[in-house]
Coordinates of C-alpha atoms in Angstrom, one line a residue:
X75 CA 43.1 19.0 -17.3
X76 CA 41.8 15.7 -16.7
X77 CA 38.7 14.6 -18.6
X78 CA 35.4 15.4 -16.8
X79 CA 33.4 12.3 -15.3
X80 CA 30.2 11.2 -16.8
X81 CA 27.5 12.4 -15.1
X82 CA 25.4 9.8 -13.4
X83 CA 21.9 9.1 -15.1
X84 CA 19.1 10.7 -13.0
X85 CA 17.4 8.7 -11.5
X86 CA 13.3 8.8 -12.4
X87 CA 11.1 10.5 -10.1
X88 CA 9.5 8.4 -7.4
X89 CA 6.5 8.4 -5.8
X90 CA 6.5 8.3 -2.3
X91 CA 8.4 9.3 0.8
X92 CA 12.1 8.8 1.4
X93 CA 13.7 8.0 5.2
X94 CA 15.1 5.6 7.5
X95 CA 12.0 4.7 9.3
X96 CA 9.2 3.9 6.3
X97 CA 6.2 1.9 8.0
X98 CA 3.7 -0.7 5.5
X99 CA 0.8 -1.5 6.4
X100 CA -0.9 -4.6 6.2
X101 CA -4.4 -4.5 4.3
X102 CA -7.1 -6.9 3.2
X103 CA -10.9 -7.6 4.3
X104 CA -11.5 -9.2 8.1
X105 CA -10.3 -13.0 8.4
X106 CA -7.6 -13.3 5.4
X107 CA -4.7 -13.9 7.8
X108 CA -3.5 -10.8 8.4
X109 CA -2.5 -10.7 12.2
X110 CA -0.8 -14.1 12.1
X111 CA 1.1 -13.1 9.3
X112 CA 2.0 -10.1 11.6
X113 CA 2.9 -12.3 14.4
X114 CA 5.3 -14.8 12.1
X115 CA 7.1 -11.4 10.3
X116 CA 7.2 -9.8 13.9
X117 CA 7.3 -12.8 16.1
X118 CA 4.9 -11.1 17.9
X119 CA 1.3 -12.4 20.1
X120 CA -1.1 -9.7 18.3
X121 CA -4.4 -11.4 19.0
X122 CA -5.6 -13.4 16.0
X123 CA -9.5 -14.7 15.9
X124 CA -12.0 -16.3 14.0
X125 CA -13.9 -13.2 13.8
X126 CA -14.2 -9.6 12.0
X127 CA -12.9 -7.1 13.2
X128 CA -10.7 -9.0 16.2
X129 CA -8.6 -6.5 14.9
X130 CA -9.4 -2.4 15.6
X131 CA -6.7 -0.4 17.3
X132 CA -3.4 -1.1 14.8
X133 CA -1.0 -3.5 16.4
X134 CA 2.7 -2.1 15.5
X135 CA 5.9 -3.4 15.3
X136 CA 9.6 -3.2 13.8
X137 CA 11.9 -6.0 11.8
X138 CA 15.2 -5.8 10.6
X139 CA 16.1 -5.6 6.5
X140 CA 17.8 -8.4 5.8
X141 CA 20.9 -7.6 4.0
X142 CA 23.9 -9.1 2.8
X143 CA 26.2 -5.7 2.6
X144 CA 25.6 -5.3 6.1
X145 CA 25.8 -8.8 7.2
X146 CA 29.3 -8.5 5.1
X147 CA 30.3 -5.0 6.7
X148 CA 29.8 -6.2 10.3
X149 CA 31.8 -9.4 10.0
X150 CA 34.6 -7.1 8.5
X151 CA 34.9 -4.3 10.3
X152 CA 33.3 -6.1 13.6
X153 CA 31.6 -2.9 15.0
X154 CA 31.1 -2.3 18.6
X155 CA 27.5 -1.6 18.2
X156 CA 25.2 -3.1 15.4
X157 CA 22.2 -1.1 13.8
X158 CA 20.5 -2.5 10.9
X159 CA 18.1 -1.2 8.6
X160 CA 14.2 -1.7 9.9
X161 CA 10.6 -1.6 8.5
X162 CA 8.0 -0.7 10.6
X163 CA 5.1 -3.1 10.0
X164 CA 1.3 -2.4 10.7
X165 CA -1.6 -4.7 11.0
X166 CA -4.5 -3.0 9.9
X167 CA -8.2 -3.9 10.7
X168 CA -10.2 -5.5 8.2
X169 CA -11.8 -3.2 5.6
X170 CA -15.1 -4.1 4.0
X171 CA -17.0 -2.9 1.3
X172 CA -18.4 0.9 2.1
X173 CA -15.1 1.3 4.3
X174 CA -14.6 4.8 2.8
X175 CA -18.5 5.3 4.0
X176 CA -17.5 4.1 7.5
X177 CA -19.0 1.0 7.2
X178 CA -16.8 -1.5 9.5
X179 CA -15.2 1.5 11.3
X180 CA -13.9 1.8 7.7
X181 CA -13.0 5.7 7.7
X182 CA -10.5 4.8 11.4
X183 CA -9.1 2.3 9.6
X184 CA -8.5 3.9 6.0
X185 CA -6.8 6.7 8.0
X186 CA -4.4 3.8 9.5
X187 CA -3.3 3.4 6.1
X188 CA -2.5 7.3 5.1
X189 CA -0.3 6.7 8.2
X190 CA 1.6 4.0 5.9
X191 CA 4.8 4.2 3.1
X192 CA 3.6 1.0 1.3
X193 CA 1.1 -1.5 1.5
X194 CA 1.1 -5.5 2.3
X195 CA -2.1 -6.4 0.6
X196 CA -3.2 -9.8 1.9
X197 CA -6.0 -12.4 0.2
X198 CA -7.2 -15.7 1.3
X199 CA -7.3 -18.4 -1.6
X200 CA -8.1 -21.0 0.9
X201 CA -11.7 -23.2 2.1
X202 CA -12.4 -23.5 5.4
X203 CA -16.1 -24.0 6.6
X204 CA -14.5 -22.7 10.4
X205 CA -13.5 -19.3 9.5
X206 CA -16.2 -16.8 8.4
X207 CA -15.7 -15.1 5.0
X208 CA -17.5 -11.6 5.3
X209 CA -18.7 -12.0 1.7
X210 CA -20.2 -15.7 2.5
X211 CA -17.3 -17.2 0.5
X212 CA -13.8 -17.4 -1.2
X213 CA -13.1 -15.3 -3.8
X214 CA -9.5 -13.8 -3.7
X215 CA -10.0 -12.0 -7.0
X216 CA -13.3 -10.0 -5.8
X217 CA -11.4 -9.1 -2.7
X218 CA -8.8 -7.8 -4.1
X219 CA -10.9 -5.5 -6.8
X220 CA -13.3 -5.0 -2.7
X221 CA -10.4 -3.3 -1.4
X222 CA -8.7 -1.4 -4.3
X223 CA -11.9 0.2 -4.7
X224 CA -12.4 1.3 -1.4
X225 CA -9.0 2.9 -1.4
X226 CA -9.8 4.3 -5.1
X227 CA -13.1 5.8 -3.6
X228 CA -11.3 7.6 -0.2
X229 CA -9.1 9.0 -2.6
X230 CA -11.6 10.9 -4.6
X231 CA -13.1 11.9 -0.7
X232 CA -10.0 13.4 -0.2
X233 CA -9.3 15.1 -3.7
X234 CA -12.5 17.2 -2.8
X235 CA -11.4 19.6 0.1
X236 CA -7.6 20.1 -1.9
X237 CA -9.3 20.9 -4.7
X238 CA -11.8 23.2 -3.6
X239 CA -8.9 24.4 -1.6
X240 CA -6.6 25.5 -4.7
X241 CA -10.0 26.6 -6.7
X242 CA -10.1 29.4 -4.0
X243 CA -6.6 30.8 -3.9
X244 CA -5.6 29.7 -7.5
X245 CA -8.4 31.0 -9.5
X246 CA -10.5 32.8 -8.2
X247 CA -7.7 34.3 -5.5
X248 CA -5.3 34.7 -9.0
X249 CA -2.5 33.1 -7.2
X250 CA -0.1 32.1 -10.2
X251 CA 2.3 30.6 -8.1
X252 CA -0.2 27.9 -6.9
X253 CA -2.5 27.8 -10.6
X254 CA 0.4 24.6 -11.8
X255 CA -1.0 22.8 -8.4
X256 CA -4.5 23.4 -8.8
X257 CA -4.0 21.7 -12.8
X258 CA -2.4 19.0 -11.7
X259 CA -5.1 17.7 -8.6
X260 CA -7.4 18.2 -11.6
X261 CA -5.7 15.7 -13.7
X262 CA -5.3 13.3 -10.6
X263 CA -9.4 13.8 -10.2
X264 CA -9.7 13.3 -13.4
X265 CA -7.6 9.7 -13.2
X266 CA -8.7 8.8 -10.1
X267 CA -13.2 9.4 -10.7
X268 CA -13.1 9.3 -13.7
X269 CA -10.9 7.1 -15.3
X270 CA -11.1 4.7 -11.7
X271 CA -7.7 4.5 -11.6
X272 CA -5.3 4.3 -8.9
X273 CA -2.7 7.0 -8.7
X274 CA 0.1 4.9 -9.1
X275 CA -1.1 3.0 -12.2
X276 CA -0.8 6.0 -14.6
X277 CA 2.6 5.4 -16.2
X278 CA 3.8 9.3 -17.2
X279 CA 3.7 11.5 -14.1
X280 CA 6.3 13.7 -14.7
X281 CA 8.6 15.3 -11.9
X282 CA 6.1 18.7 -10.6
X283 CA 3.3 16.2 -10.7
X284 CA 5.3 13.8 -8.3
X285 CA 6.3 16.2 -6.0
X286 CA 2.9 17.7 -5.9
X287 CA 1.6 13.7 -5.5
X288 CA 4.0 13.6 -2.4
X289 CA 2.8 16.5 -0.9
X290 CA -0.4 14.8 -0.1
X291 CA 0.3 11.0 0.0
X292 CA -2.9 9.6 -1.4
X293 CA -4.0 5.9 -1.0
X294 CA -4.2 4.6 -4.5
X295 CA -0.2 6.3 -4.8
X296 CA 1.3 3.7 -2.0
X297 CA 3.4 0.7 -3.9
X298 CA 1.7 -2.5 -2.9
X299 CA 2.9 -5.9 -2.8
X300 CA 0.4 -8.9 -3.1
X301 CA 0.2 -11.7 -0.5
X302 CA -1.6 -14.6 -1.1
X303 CA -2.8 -16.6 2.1
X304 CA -2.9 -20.8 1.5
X305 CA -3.5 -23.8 3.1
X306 CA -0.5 -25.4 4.3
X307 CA -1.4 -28.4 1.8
X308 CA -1.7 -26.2 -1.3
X309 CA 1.9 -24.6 0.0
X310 CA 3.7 -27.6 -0.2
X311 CA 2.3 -29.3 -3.3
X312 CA 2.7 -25.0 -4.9
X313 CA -0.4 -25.6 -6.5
X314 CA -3.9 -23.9 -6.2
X315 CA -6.7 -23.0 -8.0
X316 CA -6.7 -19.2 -7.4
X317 CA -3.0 -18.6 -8.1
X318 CA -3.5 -18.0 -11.9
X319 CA -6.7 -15.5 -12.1
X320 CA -4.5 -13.5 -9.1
X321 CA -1.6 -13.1 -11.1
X322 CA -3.9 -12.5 -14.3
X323 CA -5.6 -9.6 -12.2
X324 CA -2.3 -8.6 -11.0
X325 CA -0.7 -8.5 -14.8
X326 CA -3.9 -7.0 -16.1
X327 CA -4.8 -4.3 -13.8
X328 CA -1.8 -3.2 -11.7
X329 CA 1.2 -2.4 -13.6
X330 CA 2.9 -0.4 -11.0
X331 CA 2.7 -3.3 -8.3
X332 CA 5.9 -4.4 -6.9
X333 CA 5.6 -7.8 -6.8
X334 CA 3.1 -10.3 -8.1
X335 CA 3.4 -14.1 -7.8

Protein backbone atom coordinates (compact mmCIF):
# COMPACT_ATOMS: atom_id res chain seq x y z
CA UNK A 1 0.00 0.00 0.00
CA UNK A 2 1.21 3.38 -0.68
CA UNK A 3 2.17 5.62 2.18
CA UNK A 4 -0.71 7.74 3.53
CA UNK A 5 -0.46 11.62 2.78
CA UNK A 6 0.18 14.09 5.47
CA UNK A 7 -2.62 15.58 6.55
CA UNK A 8 -2.95 19.25 5.96
CA UNK A 9 -2.44 21.54 9.08
CA UNK A 10 -5.93 22.91 10.19
CA UNK A 11 -6.22 25.84 9.62
CA UNK A 12 -7.11 28.28 12.99
CA UNK A 13 -10.47 29.21 13.56
CA UNK A 14 -11.59 32.60 12.14
CA UNK A 15 -13.70 35.02 13.04
CA UNK A 16 -16.15 36.10 10.71
CA UNK A 17 -18.29 35.10 7.80
CA UNK A 18 -17.13 33.16 4.78
CA UNK A 19 -18.78 33.76 1.01
CA UNK A 20 -18.39 35.20 -2.34
CA UNK A 21 -20.16 38.36 -1.74
CA UNK A 22 -18.52 39.88 1.75
CA UNK A 23 -19.38 43.77 1.88
CA UNK A 24 -16.90 46.41 4.23
CA UNK A 25 -18.01 49.20 5.22
CA UNK A 26 -16.46 52.42 5.35
CA UNK A 27 -16.42 54.07 8.99
CA UNK A 28 -15.04 57.20 10.59
CA UNK A 29 -16.65 60.59 12.18
CA UNK A 30 -18.51 63.20 9.54
CA UNK A 31 -15.88 65.07 7.17
CA UNK A 32 -12.75 62.58 7.18
CA UNK A 33 -13.09 61.77 3.49
CA UNK A 34 -15.03 59.05 3.41
CA UNK A 35 -17.45 59.45 0.35
CA UNK A 36 -14.65 60.58 -1.98
CA UNK A 37 -12.62 57.80 -1.04
CA UNK A 38 -15.82 55.87 -2.10
CA UNK A 39 -16.07 57.57 -5.28
CA UNK A 40 -12.08 56.97 -6.30
CA UNK A 41 -12.36 52.91 -5.10
CA UNK A 42 -15.89 52.85 -6.84
CA UNK A 43 -15.45 55.45 -9.49
CA UNK A 44 -18.65 56.47 -8.42
CA UNK A 45 -20.60 60.43 -7.98
CA UNK A 46 -21.81 59.63 -4.20
CA UNK A 47 -22.36 63.13 -3.09
CA UNK A 48 -19.41 64.47 -1.07
CA UNK A 49 -19.82 67.91 1.15
CA UNK A 50 -18.37 70.13 3.44
CA UNK A 51 -20.75 69.14 5.96
CA UNK A 52 -21.83 66.42 8.65
CA UNK A 53 -23.87 64.19 7.87
CA UNK A 54 -24.01 64.85 3.80
CA UNK A 55 -24.02 61.39 4.15
CA UNK A 56 -27.36 59.31 5.76
CA UNK A 57 -28.85 56.66 3.66
CA UNK A 58 -25.57 54.21 2.76
CA UNK A 59 -24.39 54.73 -0.74
CA UNK A 60 -23.38 51.04 -2.10
CA UNK A 61 -21.27 49.71 -4.60
CA UNK A 62 -19.15 46.75 -6.04
CA UNK A 63 -15.21 46.54 -7.27
CA UNK A 64 -13.37 43.81 -8.60
CA UNK A 65 -10.34 41.90 -6.45
CA UNK A 66 -7.48 42.44 -8.21
CA UNK A 67 -5.68 39.27 -8.73
CA UNK A 68 -2.90 38.04 -10.56
CA UNK A 69 -4.07 34.09 -10.71
CA UNK A 70 -6.98 35.20 -12.43
CA UNK A 71 -5.50 37.82 -14.57
CA UNK A 72 -3.05 34.62 -15.40
CA UNK A 73 -6.03 32.11 -15.83
CA UNK A 74 -7.97 34.22 -18.27
CA UNK A 75 -5.09 35.03 -20.55
CA UNK A 76 -4.57 31.19 -20.67
CA UNK A 77 -7.47 29.60 -21.00
CA UNK A 78 -9.14 32.89 -22.70
CA UNK A 79 -12.79 32.22 -21.29
CA UNK A 80 -15.80 33.20 -23.13
CA UNK A 81 -17.17 35.02 -20.22
CA UNK A 82 -15.03 36.74 -17.43
CA UNK A 83 -16.24 36.91 -13.61
CA UNK A 84 -13.88 38.13 -11.11
CA UNK A 85 -13.92 38.13 -7.54
CA UNK A 86 -15.84 41.44 -6.01
CA UNK A 87 -16.10 43.38 -2.70
CA UNK A 88 -19.03 45.08 -1.96
CA UNK A 89 -18.05 48.48 -0.52
CA UNK A 90 -20.28 50.75 1.76
CA UNK A 91 -20.01 54.33 2.68
CA UNK A 92 -21.30 54.80 5.92
CA UNK A 93 -22.55 58.09 7.55
CA UNK A 94 -20.42 59.83 9.95
CA UNK A 95 -20.61 58.55 13.57
CA UNK A 96 -20.02 60.86 16.44
CA UNK A 97 -19.53 60.51 19.93
CA UNK A 98 -22.91 59.09 21.73
CA UNK A 99 -23.69 57.28 18.24
CA UNK A 100 -24.66 54.05 20.22
CA UNK A 101 -27.14 56.64 22.15
CA UNK A 102 -28.50 57.83 18.77
CA UNK A 103 -26.80 60.93 18.89
CA UNK A 104 -26.09 61.86 15.02
CA UNK A 105 -28.67 59.28 13.85
CA UNK A 106 -25.97 57.07 15.39
CA UNK A 107 -28.10 53.84 16.25
CA UNK A 108 -29.24 53.84 11.86
CA UNK A 109 -25.91 54.12 11.16
CA UNK A 110 -24.26 51.58 13.75
CA UNK A 111 -26.84 49.07 12.29
CA UNK A 112 -25.25 49.94 8.69
CA UNK A 113 -22.26 48.46 10.02
CA UNK A 114 -23.69 45.02 11.57
CA UNK A 115 -24.78 44.83 7.87
CA UNK A 116 -20.90 44.75 7.09
CA UNK A 117 -17.93 41.69 6.90
CA UNK A 118 -15.07 44.10 7.62
CA UNK A 119 -14.45 47.52 8.28
CA UNK A 120 -12.52 50.52 6.24
CA UNK A 121 -11.85 52.80 9.21
CA UNK A 122 -10.98 56.24 7.79
CA UNK A 123 -9.07 59.36 9.87
CA UNK A 124 -8.28 62.79 8.73
CA UNK A 125 -4.53 63.82 9.69
CA UNK A 126 -4.92 66.89 7.66
CA UNK A 127 -5.57 71.09 8.43
CA UNK A 128 -7.89 72.83 6.69
CA UNK A 129 -9.68 75.92 8.14
CA UNK A 130 -12.65 75.10 5.10
CA UNK A 131 -13.77 71.82 6.26
CA UNK A 132 -15.54 71.58 9.70
CA UNK A 133 -14.04 69.16 12.19
CA UNK A 134 -17.05 67.97 14.49
CA UNK A 135 -14.71 67.98 17.43
CA UNK A 136 -13.44 71.74 16.58
CA UNK A 137 -10.05 70.31 15.40
CA UNK A 138 -7.63 67.56 14.09
CA UNK A 139 -6.86 64.89 16.15
CA UNK A 140 -6.67 61.56 14.15
CA UNK A 141 -5.62 59.67 17.31
CA UNK A 142 -8.84 60.87 19.48
CA UNK A 143 -11.01 59.84 16.51
CA UNK A 144 -9.93 56.80 16.21
CA UNK A 145 -10.17 55.88 20.21
CA UNK A 146 -14.20 58.31 19.37
CA UNK A 147 -15.21 55.60 17.13
CA UNK A 148 -13.74 52.33 18.56
CA UNK A 149 -15.59 53.30 21.56
CA UNK A 150 -18.73 53.74 20.16
CA UNK A 151 -18.57 50.46 18.49
CA UNK A 152 -17.15 48.94 21.93
CA UNK A 153 -20.28 50.50 23.71
CA UNK A 154 -23.21 49.09 21.00
CA UNK A 155 -21.61 45.97 21.53
CA UNK A 156 -22.29 45.79 25.22
CA UNK A 157 -26.11 47.16 24.09
CA UNK A 158 -26.39 44.26 22.19
CA UNK A 159 -24.80 41.56 24.67
CA UNK A 160 -27.75 42.56 26.97
CA UNK A 161 -30.93 40.97 25.23
CA UNK A 162 -28.67 37.56 24.22
CA UNK A 163 -27.73 37.36 27.45
CA UNK A 164 -30.76 37.73 29.18
CA UNK A 165 -31.95 35.49 26.44
CA UNK A 166 -29.65 32.37 27.33
CA UNK A 167 -30.14 33.31 31.33
CA UNK A 168 -33.77 32.23 30.65
CA UNK A 169 -33.54 29.00 28.77
CA UNK A 170 -30.06 27.97 30.02
CA UNK A 171 -30.35 28.40 33.69
CA UNK A 172 -33.17 28.93 34.91
CA UNK A 173 -35.05 26.82 31.82
CA UNK A 174 -32.05 23.93 32.65
CA UNK A 175 -31.35 23.71 28.98
CA UNK A 176 -27.77 21.89 29.01
CA UNK A 177 -27.48 21.95 25.53
CA UNK A 178 -27.55 25.82 25.38
CA UNK A 179 -25.67 26.29 29.25
CA UNK A 180 -21.76 26.16 26.96
CA UNK A 181 -23.45 29.40 25.02
CA UNK A 182 -24.84 31.20 27.85
CA UNK A 183 -20.74 30.82 29.44
CA UNK A 184 -19.27 31.97 26.70
CA UNK A 185 -21.49 35.56 26.00
CA UNK A 186 -20.58 35.89 29.65
CA UNK A 187 -16.89 35.78 29.00
CA UNK A 188 -17.46 38.11 25.84
CA UNK A 189 -19.47 40.61 28.48
CA UNK A 190 -17.02 40.22 30.58
CA UNK A 191 -14.08 41.33 27.70
CA UNK A 192 -16.10 43.60 26.14
CA UNK A 193 -17.62 45.99 29.69
CA UNK A 194 -15.36 45.13 31.57
CA UNK A 195 -12.14 44.68 30.33
CA UNK A 196 -13.26 47.53 27.22
CA UNK A 197 -11.98 45.46 24.83
CA UNK A 198 -12.98 44.75 21.41
CA UNK A 199 -13.94 41.24 20.51
CA UNK A 200 -11.41 40.73 18.15
CA UNK A 201 -8.44 41.89 20.28
CA UNK A 202 -8.53 38.92 22.75
CA UNK A 203 -5.87 36.68 21.33
CA UNK A 204 -7.26 32.93 22.57
CA UNK A 205 -10.84 32.28 21.43
CA UNK A 206 -10.91 28.88 20.88
CA UNK A 207 -13.15 27.08 18.13
CA UNK A 208 -16.99 26.78 20.20
CA UNK A 209 -16.28 30.38 21.26
CA UNK A 210 -15.79 31.34 17.46
CA UNK A 211 -18.56 29.78 16.13
CA UNK A 212 -20.76 31.01 18.98
CA UNK A 213 -18.91 34.75 18.09
CA UNK A 214 -20.20 34.14 14.37
CA UNK A 215 -23.47 33.40 15.29
CA UNK A 216 -24.11 36.92 16.32
CA UNK A 217 -21.53 39.08 14.35
CA UNK A 218 -20.75 41.77 16.87
CA UNK A 219 -19.12 45.18 16.00
CA UNK A 220 -15.93 45.12 17.91
CA UNK A 221 -15.37 41.22 16.11
CA UNK A 222 -15.19 42.84 12.26
CA UNK A 223 -11.32 42.89 11.02
CA UNK A 224 -10.54 46.55 10.36
CA UNK A 225 -8.08 48.12 8.25
CA UNK A 226 -6.81 51.77 9.00
CA UNK A 227 -6.90 54.58 6.42
CA UNK A 228 -5.33 57.58 6.99
CA UNK A 229 -6.67 60.72 4.95
CA UNK A 230 -3.68 63.44 3.83
CA UNK A 231 -3.11 66.41 2.10
CA UNK A 232 -1.98 65.84 -1.25
CA UNK A 233 1.36 67.79 -0.14
CA UNK A 234 2.07 65.57 2.84
CA UNK A 235 1.36 62.48 0.22
CA UNK A 236 4.02 63.23 -1.87
CA UNK A 237 6.79 64.45 0.37
CA UNK A 238 5.34 60.78 2.75
CA UNK A 239 5.80 62.70 5.62
CA UNK A 240 3.34 64.03 8.40
CA UNK A 241 3.04 64.73 11.75
CA UNK A 242 0.26 62.34 12.74
CA UNK A 243 1.61 59.18 10.96
CA UNK A 244 3.80 58.01 13.97
CA UNK A 245 1.30 58.34 17.16
CA UNK A 246 -1.40 56.45 14.48
CA UNK A 247 0.72 53.56 13.99
CA UNK A 248 1.85 53.76 17.86
CA UNK A 249 -2.03 53.50 18.70
CA UNK A 250 -2.40 51.00 16.07
CA UNK A 251 0.74 48.80 17.48
CA UNK A 252 -0.38 49.49 21.00
CA UNK A 253 -4.00 48.88 21.09
CA UNK A 254 -5.12 46.73 18.15
CA UNK A 255 -3.31 43.66 17.73
CA UNK A 256 -5.79 41.92 15.59
CA UNK A 257 -5.92 44.84 12.92
CA UNK A 258 -5.11 43.88 9.43
CA UNK A 259 -3.16 46.46 8.35
CA UNK A 260 -1.55 49.45 9.92
CA UNK A 261 0.79 51.92 8.16
Amino acid sequence: MPPKKPEAPKQPPIIGRFGTSLKIGIVGLPNVGKSTFFNVLTKSLAAAENFPFCTIDPNESRVPVPDERYDFLCQYHKPLSKVPAFLNVTDIAGLVKGAHEGQGLGNAFLSHIGACDGIFHMTRAFDDEDIIHVEGNVDPVRDIEIIHEELRLKDVEMIAPVLDKLEKTAVRGNDKKLKPEYDIMLKVKNWVEEEKKHIRFYPEWNEKEIDVLNKYLFLTSKPMIYLVNLSEKDYIRKKNKWLVKIKEWVDAHDPARWSSL
